[in-house]
Amino acid sequence: MTRLAEHIDGVSLIDHHVHGCRLAPVDRRRFEDSLNEANTEPLADFDSAFDTQLGFAVRAHCAPLLGLPRHADADSYWRARRERSEADLAQLFLSSARVSDWLVDTGFSAGVADLAELTDLSVGRVHEIVRLESVAERAVHAGGDYATAFAEILHERAATAVATKSILAYRGGFAGDLSEPPAAEVAKAAQRWRDSGQARLTDRVLLRFGLYQGLRLGKPIQFHVGFGDRDCDLHTTNPLYLLDFLRHSEDVPIMLLHCYPYEREAGYLAQAFNNVYLDGGLAINYLGARSPAFIGRLVEMAPFRKILYSSDGFGPAELHYLGARLWRNGIRDVFQGFVDTGEWSESDAVRVVDLMARGNAERVYALG
Amino acid sequence: MTRLAEHIDGVSLIDHHVHGCRLAPVDRRRFEDSLNEANTEPLADFDSAFDTQLGFAVRAHCAPLLGLPRHADADSYWRARRERSEADLAQLFLSSARVSDWLVDTGFSAGVADLAELTDLSVGRVHEIVRLESVAERAVHAGGDYATAFAEILHERAATAVATKSILAYRGGFAGDLSEPPAAEVAKAAQRWRDSGQARLTDRVLLRFGLYQGLRLGKPIQFHVGFGDRDCDLHTTNPLYLLDFLRHSEDVPIMLLHCYPYEREAGYLAQAFNNVYLDGGLAINYLGARSPAFIGRLVEMAPFRKILYSSDGFGPAELHYLGARLWRNGIRDVFQGFVDTGEWSESDAVRVVDLMARGNAERVYALG
Amino acid sequence: MTRLAEHIDGVSLIDHHVHGCRLAPVDRRRFEDSLNEANTEPLADFDSAFDTQLGFAVRAHCAPLLGLPRHADADSYWRARRERSEADLAQLFLSSARVSDWLVDTGFSAGVADLAELTDLSVGRVHEIVRLESVAERAVHAGGDYATAFAEILHERAATAVATKSILAYRGGFAGDLSEPPAAEVAKAAQRWRDSGQARLTDRVLLRFGLYQGLRLGKPIQFHVGFGDRDCDLHTTNPLYLLDFLRHSEDVPIMLLHCYPYEREAGYLAQAFNNVYLDGGLAINYLGARSPAFIGRLVEMAPFRKILYSSDGFGPAELHYLGARLWRNGIRDVFQGFVDTGEWSESDAVRVVDLMARGNAERVYALG
């Protein structure tokens, strides 16, 4: 084991974008469905989420934590998992991730641990990320002027939060006008939304309004980019469509999450704008044995002070652990390759690991 | 040689999308032109199709079957090839592919073997795939109501076929509305087409109509996706433009063929929809020594029960063999890599090979 | 060291797209800013261009030429660099690149050596490439008929030039109509431009006009494609948007430069059109340790007689050297891999190196 490999294995991570893990048991079908991100329907009868890169990675890396041999078969894995409570599994997997700080997106939290429950697991410090669209969905019910209500709720909720997040990717995508709408348009759009009785924010004017409120707040804004479920039109989440918005974002940190299959475009933006950052998020878990190839592409055009770690774990606690395990393995393979061919020195590699594992997140989110 | 490598070498394949091989001799210039897929004009005088990845792969893998050394030069290869009849070459290369079932797209068949001739070669079972656009081009001449004629011809032709295929990629691409057109619009469009006297179907309404007739038939529908000749606007064949169509395709298997350079997008769709499948088709031959890198990207987001093998061979019989050879080599390199790093077990790798080589095709096309 | 590796190290290159190197000293901040291509603003205080793939590559490959150990730290590198004059650095780095011919784009030359100064360095023959947009920006001030003035200036300037170049990528991108505009439209657009008093050509009609003048001239036309600074909307520089233009370009060589992240699309075009060529240009320097992966993708669909070398060096003389060093290393890694797995013969690999290093450029630019 090289000094670099040892260092990567030992470094404590900041998971700068994650959700709660599940604390209540589910049946096998629900469990397997949680190992498919893109599909919004139950898996077909002929299929199994264990027969995917993620499924193989769970069996390779999570099985040993349950006392099973590496590559234990799917049935054995499911039996061993079922013998433990979800709380035990959460404790086991989250502590094994060796994450010092979890930055938790609370915008979608059905069936998973909330901030207090995560804190109670004693697996690292817990911080909140506030979804701009959730703020909007409260503001529309607040009565009075929408813009004022939005600003008040945002400031109240953000007081204890480290960042905001936008899921514009799921509400029409990035293509099209992303300029700040005039106040009168905002008021009219809010009225239309109220009148419609819909719970979910899909109005483009109000989505744009939210982004600029987020910019004014000044805390980092995270954007879901690329790979996610099929409710988003993947081709409209190419981060290059954010170019005009980024040109107006000044120095508020903009965090591009996941980015698959647009990680090279995201890396370009991280070079082009002092305030743009990226991670591989969710994609790393889903790529399993293929994640080193993806991690290689993440470290192309983006300056090394602009790349972060996240798991985007949601639901099965395996994801919170596996994200860290695969990230460590992938970074090790990629960086060791650079060192072995003499392109990088080992001490530089160690230094860049520290930046990506936690240094950049500490700086951007002021986690001190 | 590992057990995995041996298994990959020995497994019999189902080539789920292929065309006839040529049975009449051509001169060297025509032969070289057949080794360039994208160009619709003869190669320039300064160029040679032997100086490409495909050309190098032909010399590396096909030359030994002609009794030549690996990497025999282009002139020697051409001389050795010319000494045999096309029928002998077809027999040699197709039998060497070790393919048990050929699923043959008969929609474009100028100058190549038809189903009976392929069957006569005794190189595996032969099945038909019916092009929806060919059905349309017969229906327009049938007289009477176009929609009725289309349905009748489709059912008649599909009675003995295993699947249908659409070349929408070559007739305007995927971008834009792909909803089912109302009957009145279909009738009007058919009349316009009849009046125009054109042979080729390019009317978007009728192209859309054909897709929904294909869905109603219930057999798998193959889509040409990505890499092909320059008659298609490659950027309009990004399979993500099929999203809305896929949302309405229910459980009819949709097979995304070739996919280069959109193989990661296609893999995403295979995860997102229970009925979406993909292969690397044509691209593998054209990538030659680079095909393992491409095959790696094919096995990223797509569940392993959703990935198939095809050669898309057309014309020179070398392509029917080389597709199989390069697929075997690429799968071996990629999977052996996963096994060697401990990400996959060898027995899992063997199992996934069987799924991709034939199991998935047997299930989807009910080849029993 | 294999025969192939020795050959790659020794072959003299033609750098078919490059700019002048800087001859006047700059401070460290300006120097670091010159190592970031995409950003148009000064780097943020927390950042350093040394902490990027390019920065690491400079320290790995350029430091030894300054008498420093490989991977010398950034401060040591800067000190060693500052001890020499820019002219000495230019001499050192450009001669170390072992380039026989520099094809120099003089369209943007603020603060860098002009053709005469480059010639005076005695580091290889110097040829000119004329920017079509620069011709336009002179023609608009010429008085009289714009089209006539354009043609006269182009012929005068191109008399001693080997090629023209278009930066349409930076002036609205490739998406949209690229047909030849009628003369009356050209005259009107020229009048509008004159009346506006603007120096910079952004009018689409006149940009299109310039391209067809370039075609008529018959010399190769270079296009900036993909990666560049953020003034271009990267997604509008996908070379597939050039398809219609290419269909009308007949046999005038069209050179697609840089191409990141669209190198696979560019390779497809090089297969699809007898007159289309590509290189990895600028991207290779910026990818540093990741450049072999990129170079692998450059040699996929493109015929080997259609791929060239360029550095696109501008400013720090390191870039003129590093482009050559990284290209040699990347080609060596990629081709040696093909040879080691038996996909290519070593003598074929040597032959393809010669084509890409200089043979293709000699043929296309008639450098004899």
PDB file of N, CA, C and O in Angstrom, chain A residues 267-321:
ATOM      1  N   GLY A 267     -16.863  20.613 -15.554  1.00  0.00           N
ATOM      2  CA  GLY A 267     -15.461  20.928 -15.259  1.00  0.00           C
ATOM      3  C   GLY A 267     -15.012  22.176 -16.004  1.00  0.00           C
ATOM      4  O   GLY A 267     -14.268  23.010 -15.464  1.00  0.00           O
ATOM      5  N   TYR A 268     -15.480  22.315 -17.224  1.00  0.00           N
ATOM      6  CA  TYR A 268     -15.184  23.519 -18.008  1.00  0.00           C
ATOM      7  C   TYR A 268     -15.715  24.758 -17.286  1.00  0.00           C
ATOM      8  O   TYR A 268     -15.023  25.772 -17.158  1.00  0.00           O
ATOM      9  N   LEU A 269     -16.948  24.680 -16.795  1.00  0.00           N
ATOM     10  CA  LEU A 269     -17.540  25.831 -16.102  1.00  0.00           C
ATOM     11  C   LEU A 269     -16.762  26.153 -14.828  1.00  0.00           C
ATOM     12  O   LEU A 269     -16.623  27.326 -14.458  1.00  0.00           O
ATOM     13  N   ALA A 270     -16.252  25.130 -14.174  1.00  0.00           N
ATOM     14  CA  ALA A 270     -15.467  25.364 -12.952  1.00  0.00           C
ATOM     15  C   ALA A 270     -14.157  26.070 -13.271  1.00  0.00           C
ATOM     16  O   ALA A 270     -13.599  26.770 -12.427  1.00  0.00           O
ATOM     17  N   GLN A 271     -13.657  25.873 -14.488  1.00  0.00           N
ATOM     18  CA  GLN A 271     -12.466  26.637 -14.899  1.00  0.00           C
ATOM     19  C   GLN A 271     -12.863  28.036 -15.340  1.00  0.00           C
ATOM     20  O   GLN A 271     -12.125  29.008 -15.119  1.00  0.00           O
ATOM     21  N   ALA A 272     -14.028  28.174 -15.939  1.00  0.00           N
ATOM     22  CA  ALA A 272     -14.436  29.436 -16.554  1.00  0.00           C
ATOM     23  C   ALA A 272     -14.911  30.472 -15.540  1.00  0.00           C
ATOM     24  O   ALA A 272     -14.862  31.671 -15.821  1.00  0.00           O
ATOM     25  N   PHE A 273     -15.400  30.022 -14.394  1.00  0.00           N
ATOM     26  CA  PHE A 273     -15.963  30.944 -13.403  1.00  0.00           C
ATOM     27  C   PHE A 273     -15.325  30.708 -12.039  1.00  0.00           C
ATOM     28  O   PHE A 273     -15.303  29.583 -11.544  1.00  0.00           O
ATOM     29  N   ASN A 274     -14.867  31.792 -11.438  1.00  0.00           N
ATOM     30  CA  ASN A 274     -14.233  31.672 -10.117  1.00  0.00           C
ATOM     31  C   ASN A 274     -15.177  31.076  -9.078  1.00  0.00           C
ATOM     32  O   ASN A 274     -14.724  30.535  -8.077  1.00  0.00           O
ATOM     33  N   ASN A 275     -16.478  31.197  -9.297  1.00  0.00           N
ATOM     34  CA  ASN A 275     -17.432  30.772  -8.266  1.00  0.00           C
ATOM     35  C   ASN A 275     -18.129  29.455  -8.566  1.00  0.00           C
ATOM     36  O   ASN A 275     -19.087  29.109  -7.887  1.00  0.00           O
ATOM     37  N   VAL A 276     -17.647  28.705  -9.551  1.00  0.00           N
ATOM     38  CA  VAL A 276     -18.317  27.439  -9.895  1.00  0.00           C
ATOM     39  C   VAL A 276     -17.507  26.230  -9.419  1.00  0.00           C
ATOM     40  O   VAL A 276     -16.290  26.178  -9.605  1.00  0.00           O
ATOM     41  N   TYR A 277     -18.207  25.281  -8.834  1.00  0.00           N
ATOM     42  CA  TYR A 277     -17.637  24.055  -8.264  1.00  0.00           C
ATOM     43  C   TYR A 277     -18.384  22.836  -8.789  1.00  0.00           C
ATOM     44  O   TYR A 277     -19.501  22.975  -9.283  1.00  0.00           O
ATOM     45  N   LEU A 278     -17.810  21.674  -8.620  1.00  0.00           N
ATOM     46  CA  LEU A 278     -18.546  20.466  -9.050  1.00  0.00           C
ATOM     47  C   LEU A 278     -18.202  19.274  -8.185  1.00  0.00           C
ATOM     48  O   LEU A 278     -17.189  19.261  -7.482  1.00  0.00           O
ATOM     49  N   ASP A 279     -19.071  18.261  -8.250  1.00  0.00           N
ATOM     50  CA  ASP A 279     -18.780  16.961  -7.659  1.00  0.00           C
ATOM     51  C   ASP A 279     -19.345  15.879  -8.574  1.00  0.00           C
ATOM     52  O   ASP A 279     -19.989  16.182  -9.577  1.00  0.00           O
ATOM     53  N   GLY A 280     -19.106  14.620  -8.216  1.00  0.00           N
ATOM     54  CA  GLY A 280     -19.621  13.501  -8.990  1.00  0.00           C
ATOM     55  C   GLY A 280     -20.833  12.865  -8.327  1.00  0.00           C
ATOM     56  O   GLY A 280     -21.510  12.028  -8.936  1.00  0.00           O
ATOM     57  N   GLY A 281     -21.085  13.286  -7.105  1.00  0.00           N
ATOM     58  CA  GLY A 281     -22.277  12.927  -6.341  1.00  0.00           C
ATOM     59  C   GLY A 281     -22.788  11.525  -6.566  1.00  0.00           C
ATOM     60  O   GLY A 281     -22.069  10.521  -6.482  1.00  0.00           O
ATOM     61  N   LEU A 282     -24.051  11.491  -6.814  1.00  0.00           N
ATOM     62  CA  LEU A 282     -24.850  10.317  -7.064  1.00  0.00           C
ATOM     63  C   LEU A 282     -24.281   9.367  -8.107  1.00  0.00           C
ATOM     64  O   LEU A 282     -24.451   8.146  -8.022  1.00  0.00           O
ATOM     65  N   ALA A 283     -23.640   9.929  -9.112  1.00  0.00           N
ATOM     66  CA  ALA A 283     -23.201   9.115 -10.242  1.00  0.00           C
ATOM     67  C   ALA A 283     -22.181   8.071  -9.803  1.00  0.00           C
ATOM     68  O   ALA A 283     -22.141   6.963 -10.343  1.00  0.00           O
ATOM     69  N   ILE A 284     -21.374   8.408  -8.822  1.00  0.00           N
ATOM     70  CA  ILE A 284     -20.301   7.494  -8.413  1.00  0.00           C
ATOM     71  C   ILE A 284     -20.883   6.185  -7.894  1.00  0.00           C
ATOM     72  O   ILE A 284     -20.451   5.102  -8.282  1.00  0.00           O
ATOM     73  N   ASN A 285     -21.896   6.262  -7.036  1.00  0.00           N
ATOM     74  CA  ASN A 285     -22.542   5.036  -6.565  1.00  0.00           C
ATOM     75  C   ASN A 285     -23.096   4.221  -7.722  1.00  0.00           C
ATOM     76  O   ASN A 285     -22.919   3.003  -7.769  1.00  0.00           O
ATOM     77  N   TYR A 286     -23.766   4.881  -8.632  1.00  0.00           N
ATOM     78  CA  TYR A 286     -24.443   4.139  -9.697  1.00  0.00           C
ATOM     79  C   TYR A 286     -23.485   3.571 -10.731  1.00  0.00           C
ATOM     80  O   TYR A 286     -23.845   2.681 -11.503  1.00  0.00           O
ATOM     81  N   LEU A 287     -22.267   4.089 -10.758  1.00  0.00           N
ATOM     82  CA  LEU A 287     -21.292   3.596 -11.728  1.00  0.00           C
ATOM     83  C   LEU A 287     -20.478   2.427 -11.190  1.00  0.00           C
ATOM     84  O   LEU A 287     -19.854   1.691 -11.957  1.00  0.00           O
ATOM     85  N   GLY A 288     -20.457   2.250  -9.884  1.00  0.00           N
ATOM     86  CA  GLY A 288     -19.763   1.099  -9.295  1.00  0.00           C
ATOM     87  C   GLY A 288     -18.370   0.894  -9.855  1.00  0.00           C
ATOM     88  O   GLY A 288     -17.526   1.792  -9.786  1.00  0.00           O
ATOM     89  N   ALA A 289     -18.153  -0.264 -10.463  1.00  0.00           N
ATOM     90  CA  ALA A 289     -16.830  -0.607 -10.994  1.00  0.00           C
ATOM     91  C   ALA A 289     -16.368   0.351 -12.082  1.00  0.00           C
ATOM     92  O   ALA A 289     -15.193   0.404 -12.416  1.00  0.00           O
ATOM     93  N   ARG A 290     -17.291   1.093 -12.664  1.00  0.00           N
ATOM     94  CA  ARG A 290     -16.943   2.067 -13.695  1.00  0.00           C
ATOM     95  C   ARG A 290     -16.685   3.457 -13.114  1.00  0.00           C
ATOM     96  O   ARG A 290     -16.394   4.385 -13.865  1.00  0.00           O
ATOM     97  N   SER A 291     -16.809   3.632 -11.809  1.00  0.00           N
ATOM     98  CA  SER A 291     -16.674   4.984 -11.264  1.00  0.00           C
ATOM     99  C   SER A 291     -15.269   5.568 -11.411  1.00  0.00           C
ATOM    100  O   SER A 291     -15.144   6.782 -11.567  1.00  0.00           O
ATOM    101  N   PRO A 292     -14.191   4.768 -11.378  1.00  0.00           N
ATOM    102  CA  PRO A 292     -12.881   5.415 -11.582  1.00  0.00           C
ATOM    103  C   PRO A 292     -12.788   6.148 -12.929  1.00  0.00           C
ATOM    104  O   PRO A 292     -12.192   7.222 -13.005  1.00  0.00           O
ATOM    105  N   ALA A 293     -13.373   5.585 -13.981  1.00  0.00           N
ATOM    106  CA  ALA A 293     -13.332   6.252 -15.289  1.00  0.00           C
ATOM    107  C   ALA A 293     -14.036   7.605 -15.219  1.00  0.00           C
ATOM    108  O   ALA A 293     -13.585   8.593 -15.805  1.00  0.00           O
ATOM    109  N   PHE A 294     -15.142   7.645 -14.495  1.00  0.00           N
ATOM    110  CA  PHE A 294     -15.891   8.897 -14.329  1.00  0.00           C
ATOM    111  C   PHE A 294     -15.105   9.892 -13.475  1.00  0.00           C
ATOM    112  O   PHE A 294     -15.012  11.081 -13.809  1.00  0.00           O
ATOM    113  N   ILE A 295     -14.527   9.406 -12.403  1.00  0.00           N
ATOM    114  CA  ILE A 295     -13.748  10.291 -11.527  1.00  0.00           C
ATOM    115  C   ILE A 295     -12.568  10.876 -12.305  1.00  0.00           C
ATOM    116  O   ILE A 295     -12.208  12.042 -12.128  1.00  0.00           O
ATOM    117  N   GLY A 296     -11.991  10.092 -13.195  1.00  0.00           N
ATOM    118  CA  GLY A 296     -10.935  10.620 -14.051  1.00  0.00           C
ATOM    119  C   GLY A 296     -11.411  11.830 -14.843  1.00  0.00           C
ATOM    120  O   GLY A 296     -10.715  12.845 -14.936  1.00  0.00           O
ATOM    121  N   ARG A 297     -12.626  11.745 -15.386  1.00  0.00           N
ATOM    122  CA  ARG A 297     -13.142  12.871 -16.178  1.00  0.00           C
ATOM    123  C   ARG A 297     -13.520  14.075 -15.317  1.00  0.00           C
ATOM    124  O   ARG A 297     -13.572  15.197 -15.818  1.00  0.00           O
ATOM    125  N   LEU A 298     -13.797  13.823 -14.038  1.00  0.00           N
ATOM    126  CA  LEU A 298     -14.104  14.942 -13.119  1.00  0.00           C
ATOM    127  C   LEU A 298     -12.879  15.804 -12.852  1.00  0.00           C
ATOM    128  O   LEU A 298     -13.010  16.969 -12.485  1.00  0.00           O
ATOM    129  N   VAL A 299     -11.693  15.225 -12.994  1.00  0.00           N
ATOM    130  CA  VAL A 299     -10.472  15.974 -12.649  1.00  0.00           C
ATOM    131  C   VAL A 299      -9.734  16.360 -13.930  1.00  0.00           C
ATOM    132  O   VAL A 299      -8.542  16.185 -14.041  1.00  0.00           O
ATOM    133  N   GLU A 300     -10.490  16.857 -14.900  1.00  0.00           N
ATOM    134  CA  GLU A 300      -9.871  17.299 -16.150  1.00  0.00           C
ATOM    135  C   GLU A 300      -9.714  18.818 -16.163  1.00  0.00           C
ATOM    136  O   GLU A 300      -8.662  19.342 -15.836  1.00  0.00           O
ATOM    137  N   MET A 301     -10.750  19.529 -16.543  1.00  0.00           N
ATOM    138  CA  MET A 301     -10.643  20.975 -16.715  1.00  0.00           C
ATOM    139  C   MET A 301     -10.847  21.758 -15.408  1.00  0.00           C
ATOM    140  O   MET A 301     -10.454  22.918 -15.318  1.00  0.00           O
ATOM    141  N   ALA A 302     -11.479  21.169 -14.422  1.00  0.00           N
ATOM    142  CA  ALA A 302     -11.774  21.904 -13.193  1.00  0.00           C
ATOM    143  C   ALA A 302     -10.512  22.080 -12.355  1.00  0.00           C
ATOM    144  O   ALA A 302      -9.786  21.113 -12.133  1.00  0.00           O
ATOM    145  N   PRO A 303     -10.260  23.312 -11.902  1.00  0.00           N
ATOM    146  CA  PRO A 303      -9.149  23.513 -10.953  1.00  0.00           C
ATOM    147  C   PRO A 303      -9.361  22.639  -9.713  1.00  0.00           C
ATOM    148  O   PRO A 303     -10.499  22.388  -9.307  1.00  0.00           O
ATOM    149  N   PHE A 304      -8.270  22.207  -9.120  1.00  0.00           N
ATOM    150  CA  PHE A 304      -8.375  21.251  -8.008  1.00  0.00           C
ATOM    151  C   PHE A 304      -8.999  21.871  -6.761  1.00  0.00           C
ATOM    152  O   PHE A 304      -9.414  21.160  -5.855  1.00  0.00           O
ATOM    153  N   ARG A 305      -9.052  23.186  -6.720  1.00  0.00           N
ATOM    154  CA  ARG A 305      -9.675  23.833  -5.546  1.00  0.00           C
ATOM    155  C   ARG A 305     -11.177  24.003  -5.764  1.00  0.00           C
ATOM    156  O   ARG A 305     -11.849  24.690  -4.995  1.00  0.00           O
ATOM    157  N   LYS A 306     -11.695  23.394  -6.814  1.00  0.00           N
ATOM    158  CA  LYS A 306     -13.113  23.557  -7.161  1.00  0.00           C
ATOM    159  C   LYS A 306     -13.861  22.217  -7.220  1.00  0.00           C
ATOM    160  O   LYS A 306     -14.972  22.168  -7.738  1.00  0.00           O
ATOM    161  N   ILE A 307     -13.270  21.155  -6.713  1.00  0.00           N
ATOM    162  CA  ILE A 307     -13.883  19.817  -6.813  1.00  0.00           C
ATOM    163  C   ILE A 307     -14.157  19.296  -5.406  1.00  0.00           C
ATOM    164  O   ILE A 307     -13.285  19.372  -4.543  1.00  0.00           O
ATOM    165  N   LEU A 308     -15.374  18.771  -5.173  1.00  0.00           N
ATOM    166  CA  LEU A 308     -15.756  18.335  -3.832  1.00  0.00           C
ATOM    167  C   LEU A 308     -16.247  16.889  -3.846  1.00  0.00           C
ATOM    168  O   LEU A 308     -16.459  16.300  -4.906  1.00  0.00           O
ATOM    169  N   TYR A 309     -16.471  16.395  -2.637  1.00  0.00           N
ATOM    170  CA  TYR A 309     -17.029  15.053  -2.481  1.00  0.00           C
ATOM    171  C   TYR A 309     -18.471  15.119  -2.006  1.00  0.00           C
ATOM    172  O   TYR A 309     -18.804  15.901  -1.121  1.00  0.00           O
ATOM    173  N   SER A 310     -19.347  14.299  -2.582  1.00  0.00           N
ATOM    174  CA  SER A 310     -20.662  14.053  -1.990  1.00  0.00           C
ATOM    175  C   SER A 310     -21.129  12.666  -2.367  1.00  0.00           C
ATOM    176  O   SER A 310     -20.672  12.091  -3.362  1.00  0.00           O
ATOM    177  N   SER A 311     -22.029  12.102  -1.579  1.00  0.00           N
ATOM    178  CA  SER A 311     -22.606  10.782  -1.886  1.00  0.00           C
ATOM    179  C   SER A 311     -24.012  10.915  -2.456  1.00  0.00           C
ATOM    180  O   SER A 311     -24.467  10.044  -3.181  1.00  0.00           O
ATOM    181  N   ASP A 312     -24.712  11.996  -2.098  1.00  0.00           N
ATOM    182  CA  ASP A 312     -26.141  12.125  -2.406  1.00  0.00           C
ATOM    183  C   ASP A 312     -26.935  10.932  -1.898  1.00  0.00           C
ATOM    184  O   ASP A 312     -28.011  10.625  -2.419  1.00  0.00           O
ATOM    185  N   GLY A 313     -26.427  10.236  -0.880  1.00  0.00           N
ATOM    186  CA  GLY A 313     -27.162   9.097  -0.317  1.00  0.00           C
ATOM    187  C   GLY A 313     -28.587   9.479   0.066  1.00  0.00           C
ATOM    188  O   GLY A 313     -28.822  10.564   0.616  1.00  0.00           O
ATOM    189  N   PHE A 314     -29.516   8.614  -0.254  1.00  0.00           N
ATOM    190  CA  PHE A 314     -30.938   8.795   0.118  1.00  0.00           C
ATOM    191  C   PHE A 314     -31.515   7.403   0.305  1.00  0.00           C
ATOM    192  O   PHE A 314     -31.402   6.562  -0.585  1.00  0.00           O
ATOM    193  N   GLY A 315     -32.141   7.170   1.443  1.00  0.00           N
ATOM    194  CA  GLY A 315     -32.785   5.869   1.644  1.00  0.00           C
ATOM    195  C   GLY A 315     -31.863   4.839   2.250  1.00  0.00           C
ATOM    196  O   GLY A 315     -31.440   4.990   3.404  1.00  0.00           O
ATOM    197  N   PRO A 316     -31.526   3.782   1.507  1.00  0.00           N
ATOM    198  CA  PRO A 316     -30.697   2.718   2.084  1.00  0.00           C
ATOM    199  C   PRO A 316     -29.364   3.274   2.596  1.00  0.00           C
ATOM    200  O   PRO A 316     -28.663   3.982   1.855  1.00  0.00           O
ATOM    201  N   ALA A 317     -29.009   2.949   3.806  1.00  0.00           N
ATOM    202  CA  ALA A 317     -27.785   3.500   4.394  1.00  0.00           C
ATOM    203  C   ALA A 317     -26.547   3.027   3.652  1.00  0.00           C
ATOM    204  O   ALA A 317     -25.481   3.648   3.752  1.00  0.00           O
ATOM    205  N   GLU A 318     -26.684   1.954   2.906  1.00  0.00           N
ATOM    206  CA  GLU A 318     -25.555   1.507   2.085  1.00  0.00           C
ATOM    207  C   GLU A 318     -25.013   2.643   1.214  1.00  0.00           C
ATOM    208  O   GLU A 318     -23.807   2.741   0.990  1.00  0.00           O
ATOM    209  N   LEU A 319     -25.914   3.479   0.711  1.00  0.00           N
ATOM    210  CA  LEU A 319     -25.505   4.515  -0.245  1.00  0.00           C
ATOM    211  C   LEU A 319     -24.607   5.561   0.407  1.00  0.00           C
ATOM    212  O   LEU A 319     -23.726   6.127  -0.241  1.00  0.00           O
ATOM    213  N   HIS A 320     -24.866   5.830   1.692  1.00  0.00           N
ATOM    214  CA  HIS A 320     -24.060   6.823   2.405  1.00  0.00           C
ATOM    215  C   HIS A 320     -22.635   6.310   2.610  1.00  0.00           C
ATOM    216  O   HIS A 320     -21.681   7.076   2.642  1.00  0.00           O
ATOM    217  N   TYR A 321     -22.516   5.001   2.774  1.00  0.00           N
ATOM    218  CA  TYR A 321     -21.192   4.396   2.933  1.00  0.00           C
ATOM    219  C   TYR A 321     -20.509   4.188   1.582  1.00  0.00           C
ATOM    220  O   TYR A 321     -19.347   4.527   1.382  1.00  0.00           O
TER     221      TYR A 321
END
